[in-house]
Coordinates of C-alpha atoms in Angstrom, one line a residue:
Chain Q
M1 CA -44.0 63.5 -1.3
D2 CA -47.6 63.9 -0.1
R3 CA -49.5 61.4 1.9
Q4 CA -51.5 60.1 -1.1
K5 CA -48.3 59.5 -3.1
E6 CA -46.7 57.8 -0.2
Q7 CA -49.6 55.4 0.2
L8 CA -49.5 54.7 -3.5
L9 CA -45.8 53.9 -3.3
I10 CA -46.3 51.7 -0.3
A11 CA -49.1 49.8 -2.1
S12 CA -46.9 49.3 -5.1
V13 CA -44.0 48.0 -3.0
R14 CA -46.5 45.7 -1.3
G15 CA -47.4 44.3 -4.7
G16 CA -43.8 43.6 -5.4
D17 CA -43.1 46.5 -7.7
E18 CA -39.3 46.8 -7.8
E19 CA -39.3 50.2 -9.4
A20 CA -41.4 51.6 -6.6
F21 CA -39.0 50.0 -4.2
A22 CA -36.1 51.7 -6.0
E23 CA -37.9 55.0 -5.8
L24 CA -38.5 54.6 -2.1
F25 CA -34.8 53.9 -1.7
S26 CA -33.5 56.8 -3.7
H27 CA -36.0 59.2 -2.1
F28 CA -35.2 58.4 1.5
Y29 CA -31.8 56.7 1.6
A30 CA -29.4 59.6 2.1
S31 CA -31.6 61.4 4.6
L32 CA -32.0 58.2 6.6
C33 CA -28.3 57.5 6.5
A34 CA -27.7 61.0 7.8
Y35 CA -30.0 60.2 10.7
A36 CA -28.4 56.9 11.4
Y37 CA -25.0 58.5 11.2
G38 CA -26.0 60.7 14.1
V39 CA -26.8 57.7 16.2
T40 CA -24.0 55.3 15.2
R41 CA -21.3 57.9 14.5
S42 CA -20.1 55.7 11.8
R43 CA -20.8 55.9 8.1
A44 CA -20.5 52.2 7.6
L45 CA -22.7 51.3 10.5
A46 CA -25.2 54.0 9.4
K47 CA -25.4 52.5 5.9
D48 CA -25.8 49.0 7.4
A49 CA -28.7 50.1 9.6
V50 CA -30.5 51.8 6.7
Q51 CA -29.9 48.9 4.4
D52 CA -31.2 46.4 7.0
V53 CA -34.4 48.4 7.2
F54 CA -34.9 48.4 3.5
L55 CA -34.1 44.7 3.4
K56 CA -36.7 44.0 6.0
I57 CA -39.3 46.0 4.2
W58 CA -38.7 44.2 1.0
K59 CA -38.7 40.8 2.7
G60 CA -41.9 41.5 4.4
R61 CA -43.4 43.6 1.7
E62 CA -46.6 41.5 1.3
N63 CA -47.7 42.7 4.7
W64 CA -46.2 46.1 4.7
Y65 CA -48.7 48.8 5.8
V66 CA -47.9 52.2 7.1
N67 CA -50.3 54.3 9.2
G68 CA -49.4 57.9 9.1
S69 CA -46.3 59.5 7.8
L70 CA -43.9 57.3 5.8
N71 CA -41.0 59.6 6.7
V72 CA -41.7 59.2 10.4
Y73 CA -42.1 55.4 10.0
L74 CA -38.8 55.1 8.3
L75 CA -37.0 57.3 10.7
R76 CA -38.3 55.2 13.6
A77 CA -37.3 52.0 11.9
V78 CA -33.8 53.4 11.3
R79 CA -33.5 54.7 14.8
N80 CA -34.4 51.3 16.2
Q81 CA -32.1 49.5 13.9
S82 CA -29.2 51.9 14.6
L83 CA -29.7 51.4 18.3
N84 CA -29.7 47.6 17.8
I85 CA -26.5 47.9 16.0
I86 CA -24.7 50.0 18.5
K87 CA -26.1 48.0 21.4
E88 CA -24.4 44.9 19.9
K89 CA -21.4 47.0 19.3
K90 CA -20.9 48.7 22.6
G91 CA -23.5 47.4 25.0
Q92 CA -24.4 51.0 25.8
V93 CA -26.3 53.6 23.9
N94 CA -26.5 57.3 24.2
V95 CA -29.9 58.0 22.6
E96 CA -29.9 61.7 23.3
D97 CA -26.8 62.3 21.4
S98 CA -28.1 62.2 17.9
H99 CA -27.3 64.2 14.9
N100 CA -23.9 65.3 13.8
I101 CA -24.8 67.4 10.8
E102 CA -22.0 69.8 11.3
K103 CA -19.5 67.0 11.0
I104 CA -21.0 65.7 7.8
L105 CA -20.9 69.2 6.4
H106 CA -17.4 69.7 7.4
T107 CA -16.3 66.9 5.1
M108 CA -17.9 68.4 2.1
K109 CA -16.5 70.7 -0.4
I110 CA -19.2 73.3 0.2
K111 CA -17.5 75.8 -2.0
Q112 CA -18.7 73.9 -5.1
V113 CA -22.3 74.2 -4.3
G114 CA -22.9 77.9 -4.9
P115 CA -21.5 81.4 -4.3
K116 CA -19.0 81.3 -1.6
D117 CA -20.8 83.4 0.9
V118 CA -23.9 81.2 0.8
S119 CA -21.9 78.1 1.5
R120 CA -20.2 79.8 4.4
L121 CA -23.7 80.7 5.7
V122 CA -24.9 77.1 5.4
K123 CA -21.9 75.9 7.2
R124 CA -22.4 78.5 10.0
I125 CA -26.0 77.6 10.3
W126 CA -25.2 74.0 11.0
E127 CA -22.4 74.8 13.3
L128 CA -24.7 76.9 15.4
A129 CA -27.3 74.1 15.2
D130 CA -24.7 71.9 16.8
E131 CA -24.5 74.3 19.7
M132 CA -28.2 74.3 20.4
P133 CA -29.7 72.2 23.2
K134 CA -30.3 68.6 22.0
R135 CA -34.1 68.8 21.7
R136 CA -34.0 72.1 19.8
K137 CA -31.3 70.8 17.5
Q138 CA -33.3 67.6 16.8
V139 CA -36.4 69.7 16.0
F140 CA -34.5 72.0 13.7
T141 CA -32.8 69.1 12.0
L142 CA -35.9 67.0 11.5
H143 CA -37.6 69.9 9.9
R144 CA -34.9 71.4 7.8
L145 CA -33.0 68.3 6.8
H146 CA -35.4 65.4 7.0
G147 CA -38.4 67.4 5.8
L148 CA -40.8 66.5 8.6
S149 CA -43.7 68.8 9.3
Y150 CA -44.2 70.1 12.9
Q151 CA -46.9 67.5 13.5
E152 CA -44.6 64.7 12.3
I153 CA -41.8 65.9 14.5
A154 CA -44.2 66.0 17.4
D155 CA -45.2 62.4 16.7
F156 CA -41.7 61.2 16.2
L157 CA -40.3 62.8 19.3
E158 CA -43.5 62.2 21.3
I159 CA -43.8 65.8 22.4
E160 CA -46.5 68.5 21.9
R161 CA -46.8 70.2 18.6
K162 CA -46.7 73.5 20.3
T163 CA -43.4 72.6 21.9
V164 CA -42.1 71.8 18.5
E165 CA -43.0 75.2 17.2
N166 CA -41.5 76.9 20.2
H167 CA -38.3 75.0 19.7
M168 CA -38.2 76.0 16.1
A169 CA -38.8 79.6 16.9
L170 CA -36.0 79.6 19.5
A171 CA -33.7 77.9 17.0
L172 CA -34.4 80.5 14.3
Q173 CA -33.9 83.3 16.8
Y174 CA -30.7 81.8 18.0
L175 CA -29.4 81.6 14.4
R176 CA -30.3 85.2 13.6
D177 CA -28.7 86.4 16.8
H178 CA -25.4 84.5 16.1
I179 CA -24.9 84.8 12.4
N180 CA -22.6 87.5 11.4
R181 CA -24.3 90.2 9.3
D182 CA -21.7 89.9 6.5
L183 CA -23.0 86.4 5.7
Y184 CA -26.3 87.7 4.4
Chain D
M1 CA -42.5 100.4 16.3
A2 CA -43.4 96.9 17.1
K3 CA -39.8 95.9 17.7
K4 CA -40.8 92.6 19.3
I5 CA -40.6 89.7 16.8
D6 CA -43.1 86.9 17.1
Y7 CA -40.8 84.0 16.1
V8 CA -43.4 81.4 16.5
L9 CA -45.6 83.1 14.0
I10 CA -42.7 83.4 11.6
V11 CA -41.7 79.8 11.8
R12 CA -45.3 78.8 11.3
F13 CA -45.5 81.0 8.3
L14 CA -42.2 79.8 6.8
A15 CA -43.3 76.2 7.2
G16 CA -46.5 77.1 5.4
E17 CA -48.6 76.2 8.4
T18 CA -50.3 79.6 9.1
S19 CA -54.0 80.4 8.8
E20 CA -55.4 83.3 6.8
K21 CA -55.8 85.2 9.9
E22 CA -52.2 84.7 11.0
N23 CA -51.0 85.8 7.6
E24 CA -52.8 89.0 8.0
T25 CA -51.3 89.6 11.4
L26 CA -47.9 89.0 10.0
N27 CA -48.5 91.3 7.0
E28 CA -49.5 94.1 9.3
W29 CA -46.4 93.6 11.4
L30 CA -44.3 93.7 8.3
K31 CA -45.8 96.9 7.0
S32 CA -45.6 98.7 10.3
D33 CA -41.8 99.1 10.3
P34 CA -39.1 98.6 7.7
E35 CA -36.9 97.1 10.4
N36 CA -39.5 94.3 10.8
R37 CA -39.3 93.6 7.1
Q38 CA -35.5 93.5 7.3
A39 CA -35.6 91.1 10.3
F40 CA -38.1 88.9 8.5
E41 CA -36.0 88.8 5.3
E42 CA -33.0 87.8 7.3
L43 CA -34.9 85.0 9.0
R44 CA -36.3 83.8 5.7
Y45 CA -32.8 83.8 4.2
I46 CA -31.5 81.6 7.0
W47 CA -34.5 79.4 6.7
Q48 CA -34.2 78.8 3.0
N49 CA -30.5 78.2 3.1
S50 CA -30.6 75.8 6.0
I51 CA -32.0 73.1 3.7
S52 CA -29.2 73.2 1.2
A53 CA -27.3 70.9 3.5
R54 CA -29.6 68.2 2.2
D55 CA -27.8 68.1 -1.1
H56 CA -24.6 67.1 0.7
F57 CA -26.1 64.0 2.2
K58 CA -26.3 62.4 -1.2
S59 CA -22.6 63.0 -1.8
F60 CA -21.7 61.9 1.7
F61 CA -23.7 58.7 1.5
G62 CA -23.2 58.0 -2.2
T63 CA -26.2 56.0 -3.2
D64 CA -25.3 54.4 -6.5
G65 CA -23.2 51.6 -5.2
D66 CA -25.4 51.2 -2.2
W67 CA -28.5 50.4 -4.2
E68 CA -26.6 47.7 -6.0
E69 CA -25.4 46.5 -2.7
L70 CA -28.9 46.3 -1.4
K71 CA -30.1 44.5 -4.5
Q72 CA -27.3 41.9 -4.0
R73 CA -28.3 41.4 -0.4
I74 CA -31.9 40.9 -1.5
T75 CA -31.0 38.4 -4.2
K76 CA -28.8 36.6 -1.8
E77 CA -31.5 36.3 0.7
Q78 CA -34.0 35.0 -1.8
F79 CA -31.7 32.1 -2.6
D80 CA -30.9 31.5 1.0
E81 CA -33.0 28.6 2.3
N82 CA -32.3 29.6 5.9
V83 CA -34.0 32.9 5.6
T84 CA -37.1 33.1 7.6
V85 CA -39.3 35.9 6.3
G86 CA -39.7 38.5 9.0
N87 CA -43.0 39.6 10.3
T88 CA -43.3 43.2 9.3
D89 CA -46.4 44.3 11.0
S90 CA -46.3 48.0 10.7
E91 CA -47.7 48.5 14.1
E92 CA -44.8 46.7 15.7
L93 CA -41.7 48.1 14.3
G94 CA -39.6 46.8 17.0
K95 CA -40.6 43.3 16.1
A96 CA -40.3 43.9 12.4
L97 CA -36.8 45.0 12.9
E98 CA -35.6 42.3 15.1
I99 CA -32.4 40.9 13.7
E100 CA -32.2 37.3 12.9
E101 CA -29.8 35.0 14.7
S102 CA -27.2 34.9 12.0
E103 CA -27.1 38.6 11.5
V104 CA -26.7 39.1 15.2
N105 CA -23.8 36.8 15.2
F106 CA -22.3 38.6 12.3
K107 CA -22.7 42.0 14.0
K108 CA -21.1 40.6 17.1
S109 CA -18.1 39.2 15.4
F110 CA -17.8 42.4 13.5
A111 CA -17.8 44.4 16.6
E112 CA -15.3 42.2 18.4
D113 CA -12.9 41.6 15.6
S114 CA -12.8 44.9 14.0
V115 CA -13.0 47.8 16.2
P116 CA -9.6 48.2 17.8
S117 CA -10.1 51.9 17.7
P118 CA -12.5 54.3 16.3
G119 CA -11.7 54.8 12.7
T120 CA -10.7 51.3 11.7
V121 CA -12.8 48.5 10.3
S122 CA -11.9 45.1 9.3
A123 CA -12.7 44.5 5.7
T124 CA -12.4 40.8 6.0
E125 CA -14.2 38.2 8.0
G126 CA -12.5 35.2 9.4
K127 CA -15.1 32.7 8.2
I128 CA -15.5 33.7 4.6
F129 CA -13.9 30.6 3.5
D130 CA -16.6 28.4 4.9
P131 CA -18.8 27.7 1.9
R132 CA -21.8 27.3 4.2
S133 CA -21.5 30.8 5.6
N134 CA -22.5 32.6 2.5
R135 CA -24.5 35.0 4.5
K136 CA -21.5 36.1 6.4
F137 CA -19.6 36.4 3.3
Y138 CA -22.2 38.7 1.9
S139 CA -21.9 40.9 4.8
F140 CA -18.2 40.9 4.2
V141 CA -18.8 42.1 0.7
S142 CA -21.0 44.9 1.8
I143 CA -18.5 46.1 4.3
A144 CA -15.6 45.8 2.0
A145 CA -17.5 47.8 -0.5
V146 CA -18.4 50.6 1.8
F147 CA -15.2 51.1 3.8
L148 CA -15.6 52.8 7.0
V149 CA -15.2 56.5 7.0
A150 CA -13.6 57.9 10.1
I151 CA -13.9 61.6 10.6
I152 CA -11.2 63.4 12.5
S153 CA -13.6 65.6 14.2
G154 CA -13.0 68.3 16.7
L155 CA -10.0 69.6 14.9
S156 CA -12.1 71.2 12.3
V157 CA -14.2 73.6 14.3
Y158 CA -11.4 74.8 16.4
Y159 CA -9.0 75.1 13.6
L160 CA -11.2 76.9 11.2
Y161 CA -13.2 79.2 13.4
D162 CA -11.6 79.6 16.8
R163 CA -8.0 79.6 15.9
G164 CA -7.4 83.2 16.8
Y165 CA -9.2 82.7 20.1
F166 CA -7.4 79.6 21.2
A167 CA -4.1 80.4 19.6
P168 CA -1.9 80.6 22.7
E169 CA -2.9 77.2 24.0
E170 CA -2.7 75.6 20.6
T171 CA 1.0 76.0 20.2
E172 CA 1.6 73.7 23.1
D173 CA -0.4 70.9 21.6
Q174 CA 1.1 71.3 18.2
F175 CA 3.5 68.4 18.7
V176 CA 1.0 65.9 19.9
L177 CA 0.9 63.4 17.1
R178 CA -2.2 61.7 16.0
E179 CA -1.8 58.3 14.5
I180 CA -4.1 56.3 12.3
S181 CA -3.2 52.8 11.1
T182 CA -4.7 49.8 9.4
T183 CA -3.9 46.2 9.6
K184 CA -4.1 43.5 6.9
G185 CA -7.5 43.3 5.4
Q186 CA -8.5 46.9 6.4
Q187 CA -8.9 50.1 4.5
I188 CA -10.2 53.3 5.8
N189 CA -11.2 56.7 4.6
L190 CA -10.2 59.7 6.6
Y191 CA -11.2 63.3 6.3
L192 CA -8.6 65.6 7.8
S193 CA -9.4 69.0 9.4
D194 CA -8.4 70.9 6.2
G195 CA -10.9 68.9 4.1
T196 CA -8.3 66.6 2.6
M197 CA -9.5 63.0 2.0
V198 CA -7.1 60.2 2.7
H199 CA -7.9 56.6 1.7
L200 CA -5.5 54.4 3.6
N201 CA -4.7 51.0 2.2
A202 CA -4.1 47.9 4.3
E203 CA -1.2 47.6 6.7
S204 CA -0.5 51.3 6.5
R205 CA -0.1 54.2 8.9
I206 CA -0.2 57.9 8.9
E207 CA 0.9 60.3 11.6
M208 CA 0.1 63.9 11.8
P209 CA 0.1 66.7 14.4
Q210 CA -3.1 67.2 16.4
E211 CA -3.4 70.5 14.6
F212 CA -1.6 71.4 11.4
H213 CA 1.1 74.0 11.4
P214 CA -0.2 77.4 10.3
D215 CA 2.1 77.4 7.3
R216 CA 2.0 73.9 6.1
R217 CA 0.1 70.6 6.4
E218 CA 2.5 67.8 7.2
I219 CA 1.9 64.1 7.6
H220 CA 4.0 60.9 7.7
L221 CA 3.1 57.9 5.7
K222 CA 4.0 54.2 5.9
G223 CA 2.4 51.9 3.5
E224 CA 0.0 53.1 0.8
G225 CA -2.4 56.0 0.7
Y226 CA -4.5 57.8 -1.9
F227 CA -4.9 61.5 -1.2
E228 CA -7.4 64.1 -2.4
V229 CA -5.8 67.2 -1.0
A230 CA -8.0 70.2 -0.4
E231 CA -6.6 73.2 -2.2
D232 CA -4.9 75.8 -0.2
P233 CA -2.1 77.8 -2.0
D234 CA -0.9 79.2 1.3
K235 CA -0.4 75.9 3.0
P236 CA 1.4 73.2 1.0
F237 CA 0.5 69.6 1.9
I238 CA 3.7 67.6 2.6
I239 CA 3.9 63.8 2.9
Y240 CA 7.0 62.4 4.4
S241 CA 7.9 58.7 4.0
E242 CA 11.1 56.6 4.1
G243 CA 13.5 58.3 1.8
S244 CA 11.1 60.7 0.1
V245 CA 9.1 63.8 0.4
V246 CA 6.0 64.7 -1.6
E247 CA 4.8 68.3 -1.7
V248 CA 1.5 69.5 -3.2
L249 CA -0.9 72.4 -3.0
G250 CA -4.1 70.6 -4.0
T251 CA -4.5 67.6 -6.1
S252 CA -5.3 63.9 -6.0
F253 CA -2.6 61.2 -6.1
G254 CA -1.4 58.0 -4.6
V255 CA 1.7 57.2 -2.6
R256 CA 3.0 53.7 -2.0
T257 CA 5.9 53.2 0.4
Y258 CA 5.7 49.8 2.1
P259 CA 8.7 48.8 4.1
E260 CA 9.7 46.0 1.7
D261 CA 9.5 48.4 -1.3
E262 CA 12.8 49.5 -2.9
Y263 CA 11.4 52.8 -3.8
T264 CA 8.5 55.2 -2.9
Q265 CA 6.0 55.3 -5.7
V266 CA 4.0 58.4 -6.4
V267 CA 1.3 58.6 -9.0
V268 CA -0.7 61.7 -9.9
R269 CA -4.3 61.4 -11.0
N270 CA -4.6 65.1 -11.4
G271 CA -2.9 68.2 -10.3
R272 CA 0.8 69.0 -9.7
V273 CA 3.1 67.4 -7.3
S274 CA 6.7 67.8 -6.5
V275 CA 8.8 65.0 -5.2
G276 CA 12.3 64.6 -3.8
Q277 CA 14.3 62.8 -1.1
T278 CA 14.2 65.7 1.3
L279 CA 12.0 68.8 1.8
T280 CA 14.8 71.1 0.7
E281 CA 15.2 69.1 -2.4
C282 CA 11.5 69.3 -3.0
E283 CA 11.5 73.1 -2.6
N284 CA 14.7 73.8 -4.5
N285 CA 15.3 74.1 -8.2
N286 CA 16.3 70.5 -8.7
K287 CA 12.9 69.2 -7.7
V288 CA 11.0 66.8 -9.9
I289 CA 7.5 67.9 -10.8
L290 CA 4.8 65.4 -11.7
N291 CA 1.6 66.4 -13.6
D292 CA -1.6 64.6 -14.5
L293 CA -1.1 60.9 -15.1
Q294 CA 2.6 60.8 -14.3
A295 CA 4.4 58.6 -11.8
A296 CA 7.7 58.6 -10.1
H297 CA 9.8 56.1 -8.3
I298 CA 12.1 57.6 -5.6
Y299 CA 14.8 55.0 -4.7
R300 CA 15.4 54.8 -1.0
E301 CA 19.1 53.9 -1.2
T302 CA 20.4 56.1 -4.0
G303 CA 17.8 58.9 -4.1
D304 CA 17.5 58.4 -7.8
I305 CA 14.1 59.5 -9.2
E306 CA 12.6 57.8 -12.2
T307 CA 9.5 59.3 -13.8
Q308 CA 7.2 57.8 -16.4
D309 CA 3.9 58.5 -18.0
V310 CA 0.9 56.5 -16.8
D311 CA -1.2 54.9 -19.5
D312 CA -3.5 53.1 -17.1
I313 CA -4.1 54.7 -13.8
D314 CA -6.1 51.7 -12.6
L315 CA -2.9 49.8 -12.3
Y316 CA -1.9 52.2 -9.5
L317 CA -5.1 53.3 -7.9
I318 CA -7.9 50.7 -8.5
W319 CA -7.2 49.4 -5.0
T320 CA -9.2 52.5 -3.7
E321 CA -12.3 50.8 -5.2
G322 CA -11.5 47.5 -3.5
F323 CA -10.3 45.9 -6.8
M324 CA -6.9 44.7 -8.1
K325 CA -5.2 45.1 -11.4
F326 CA -1.9 43.6 -12.6
R327 CA 0.3 43.9 -15.6
E328 CA 3.2 41.6 -15.9
T329 CA 3.4 41.7 -12.1
P330 CA 5.6 39.0 -10.5
M331 CA 3.6 36.5 -8.4
D332 CA 5.6 37.3 -5.3
E333 CA 4.2 40.8 -5.5
V334 CA 0.7 39.6 -6.4
A335 CA 0.8 37.4 -3.3
R336 CA 1.8 40.3 -1.1
Q337 CA -1.1 42.3 -2.3
L338 CA -3.5 39.4 -1.8
E339 CA -2.2 39.0 1.7
R340 CA -2.8 42.6 2.5
R341 CA -6.1 42.9 0.8
Y342 CA -7.7 39.8 2.4
N343 CA -5.7 39.3 5.5
V344 CA -4.5 35.8 4.6
N345 CA -1.2 34.0 4.1
V346 CA -0.5 33.1 0.5
E347 CA 1.7 30.1 0.1
F348 CA 3.2 28.7 -3.1
V349 CA 3.2 24.9 -2.9
D350 CA 5.4 24.9 -5.9
P351 CA 8.4 27.3 -5.7
G352 CA 8.2 27.7 -9.4
I353 CA 5.2 29.9 -9.1
S354 CA 7.5 32.7 -7.9
E355 CA 8.8 32.9 -11.4
L356 CA 5.4 33.5 -13.0
S357 CA 3.9 36.9 -13.5
L358 CA 0.3 37.9 -13.8
T359 CA -1.6 40.2 -16.1
A360 CA -5.2 40.5 -15.0
E361 CA -8.0 42.9 -14.0
L362 CA -9.7 41.5 -10.9
K363 CA -13.0 43.3 -10.6
S364 CA -14.4 41.3 -7.8
R365 CA -14.1 41.9 -4.1
N366 CA -14.7 38.2 -3.5
M367 CA -11.4 36.4 -2.8
R368 CA -12.6 33.1 -4.2
N369 CA -13.5 34.8 -7.5
V370 CA -10.2 36.6 -7.6
L371 CA -8.3 33.3 -7.0
N372 CA -10.3 31.6 -9.6
V373 CA -9.3 34.2 -12.2
I374 CA -5.6 33.9 -11.2
A375 CA -5.7 30.2 -11.2
V376 CA -7.3 30.0 -14.7
S377 CA -4.9 32.5 -16.2
L378 CA -1.8 30.9 -14.9
D379 CA -3.0 27.3 -15.0
L380 CA -2.9 26.8 -11.2
D381 CA -4.9 25.1 -8.5
F382 CA -5.8 26.7 -5.2
E383 CA -7.0 25.5 -1.8
M384 CA -8.0 27.5 1.1
D385 CA -8.4 27.1 4.8
D386 CA -9.2 29.5 7.6
S387 CA -6.0 31.6 7.3
S388 CA -4.2 30.5 4.2
V389 CA -4.4 30.2 0.5
Y390 CA -2.3 27.5 -1.2
L391 CA -1.4 27.8 -4.8
S392 CA 0.0 24.9 -6.7
K393 CA 0.7 24.1 -10.4
K394 CA -1.9 22.0 -12.1
N395 CA -1.2 18.3 -12.6
N396 CA 1.2 18.4 -9.7
N397 CA 1.4 14.9 -8.4
V398 CA 1.6 15.6 -4.7

């Protein structure tokens, strides 16, 4: 979804267009849940957090404006809401410990997606991503799973864009160094 | 020659963020050595495949029911006078996402009441009977609809990939049991390390080893569970319960074996399941095999096994969706199911109600709706308080 389409969608939601709101939901919901899951470690809480965000948006739609990337906006909102939820839950939060993609993938019948070797590769990639230093893993995940650009990742994580690219380069290098040749 | 790989350039290129000039540089590097081309193709392959995990999100966070759920919450809020419309200034996300008082309360009670251990969640809320607390009730519905998924993590990675490496240490831990249980009003979904999904009904418990045995996957069940067993012809999946053993290779089926039941009930949605009183019986010639849409009752005392064809699988398994369905079911049994499902006591004010039986499909997760249907179909009245439901016959002059 490019920036222009995003703004159009936001404007439609602002005008009370339910179909636009449904599109917003179906486009971002699963990805946002995956992010919230990394923070809350619970599928139910993750869904709660994301639904809370969509509920807030709809309730306040008449004044809903987004400057910049919609994806970054939503991820921020979901992050805040997830943190609120676990703060209430535990009174303590481990912000750094986000993303648990490998665990999500583990529960899936990957075999059904494509040829067996590809699904093994996909699984291996995300296992290795899990082993990376937190920041690198975040960068890799935000780009490959959440579809953020390097600039958007830099905005979201509040780091330099150059740093983002370096992390990405190291991530890819790490993957190639650790993936068994027979998976290609 | 140029063996050194410029990874930054490559990730910029793969993300489509390179300039013309950078593209040229990359092209020259690629042409200079077939090994460079090879390395680049490998990197591109990893890059492209890494996104296929996105597809899995949709199945993991199934969105159909969730959209309906959100719409319901919205509709609810619109009719709720107490709702104060939040100020959603996009510049102040923190403020926009502040939770209102009542929601905070809900979250608190949710946290306090329902998290005895990771992996369990209360599907009921103590205050749902208060007609004024509609909002809480709504939250209850959403939670009941979602069911917490607990992932037995850790097991997976070690078991699948590092088994050889850690093998000597593993055998010692093999007898450590892992136990997962639900109380009344709770249901949970579990994913086991082999990929098997277990949906555990209320007041139920499973026990299994920390790591499955290399030759078979064994668990112990009390209560009721629905299983989608990951296929593995080399490792049968075996469920032990009081007076019965169920053995499968990969299939989906339900097992019900509450302490007060006379028999263990096994019902197969699809696949092939063998049942018996003991494992030997299961594996010997005299075993009973169930196929798609067949059910068996294994009597605890006698060991007799009755099989039958299932014309309506919902009667057995609709509980996995949070609903109930009865056909000529004695009211004592209906009451037991209500008690488990909603964590309440069900009392018959008139003893005669025990003699009635119910045929109904209760496609609502809301207990009041469910009771309404039951009351209408059997000509009963009901009253509720915090912890109990009282059923009485109509025109009862008490």
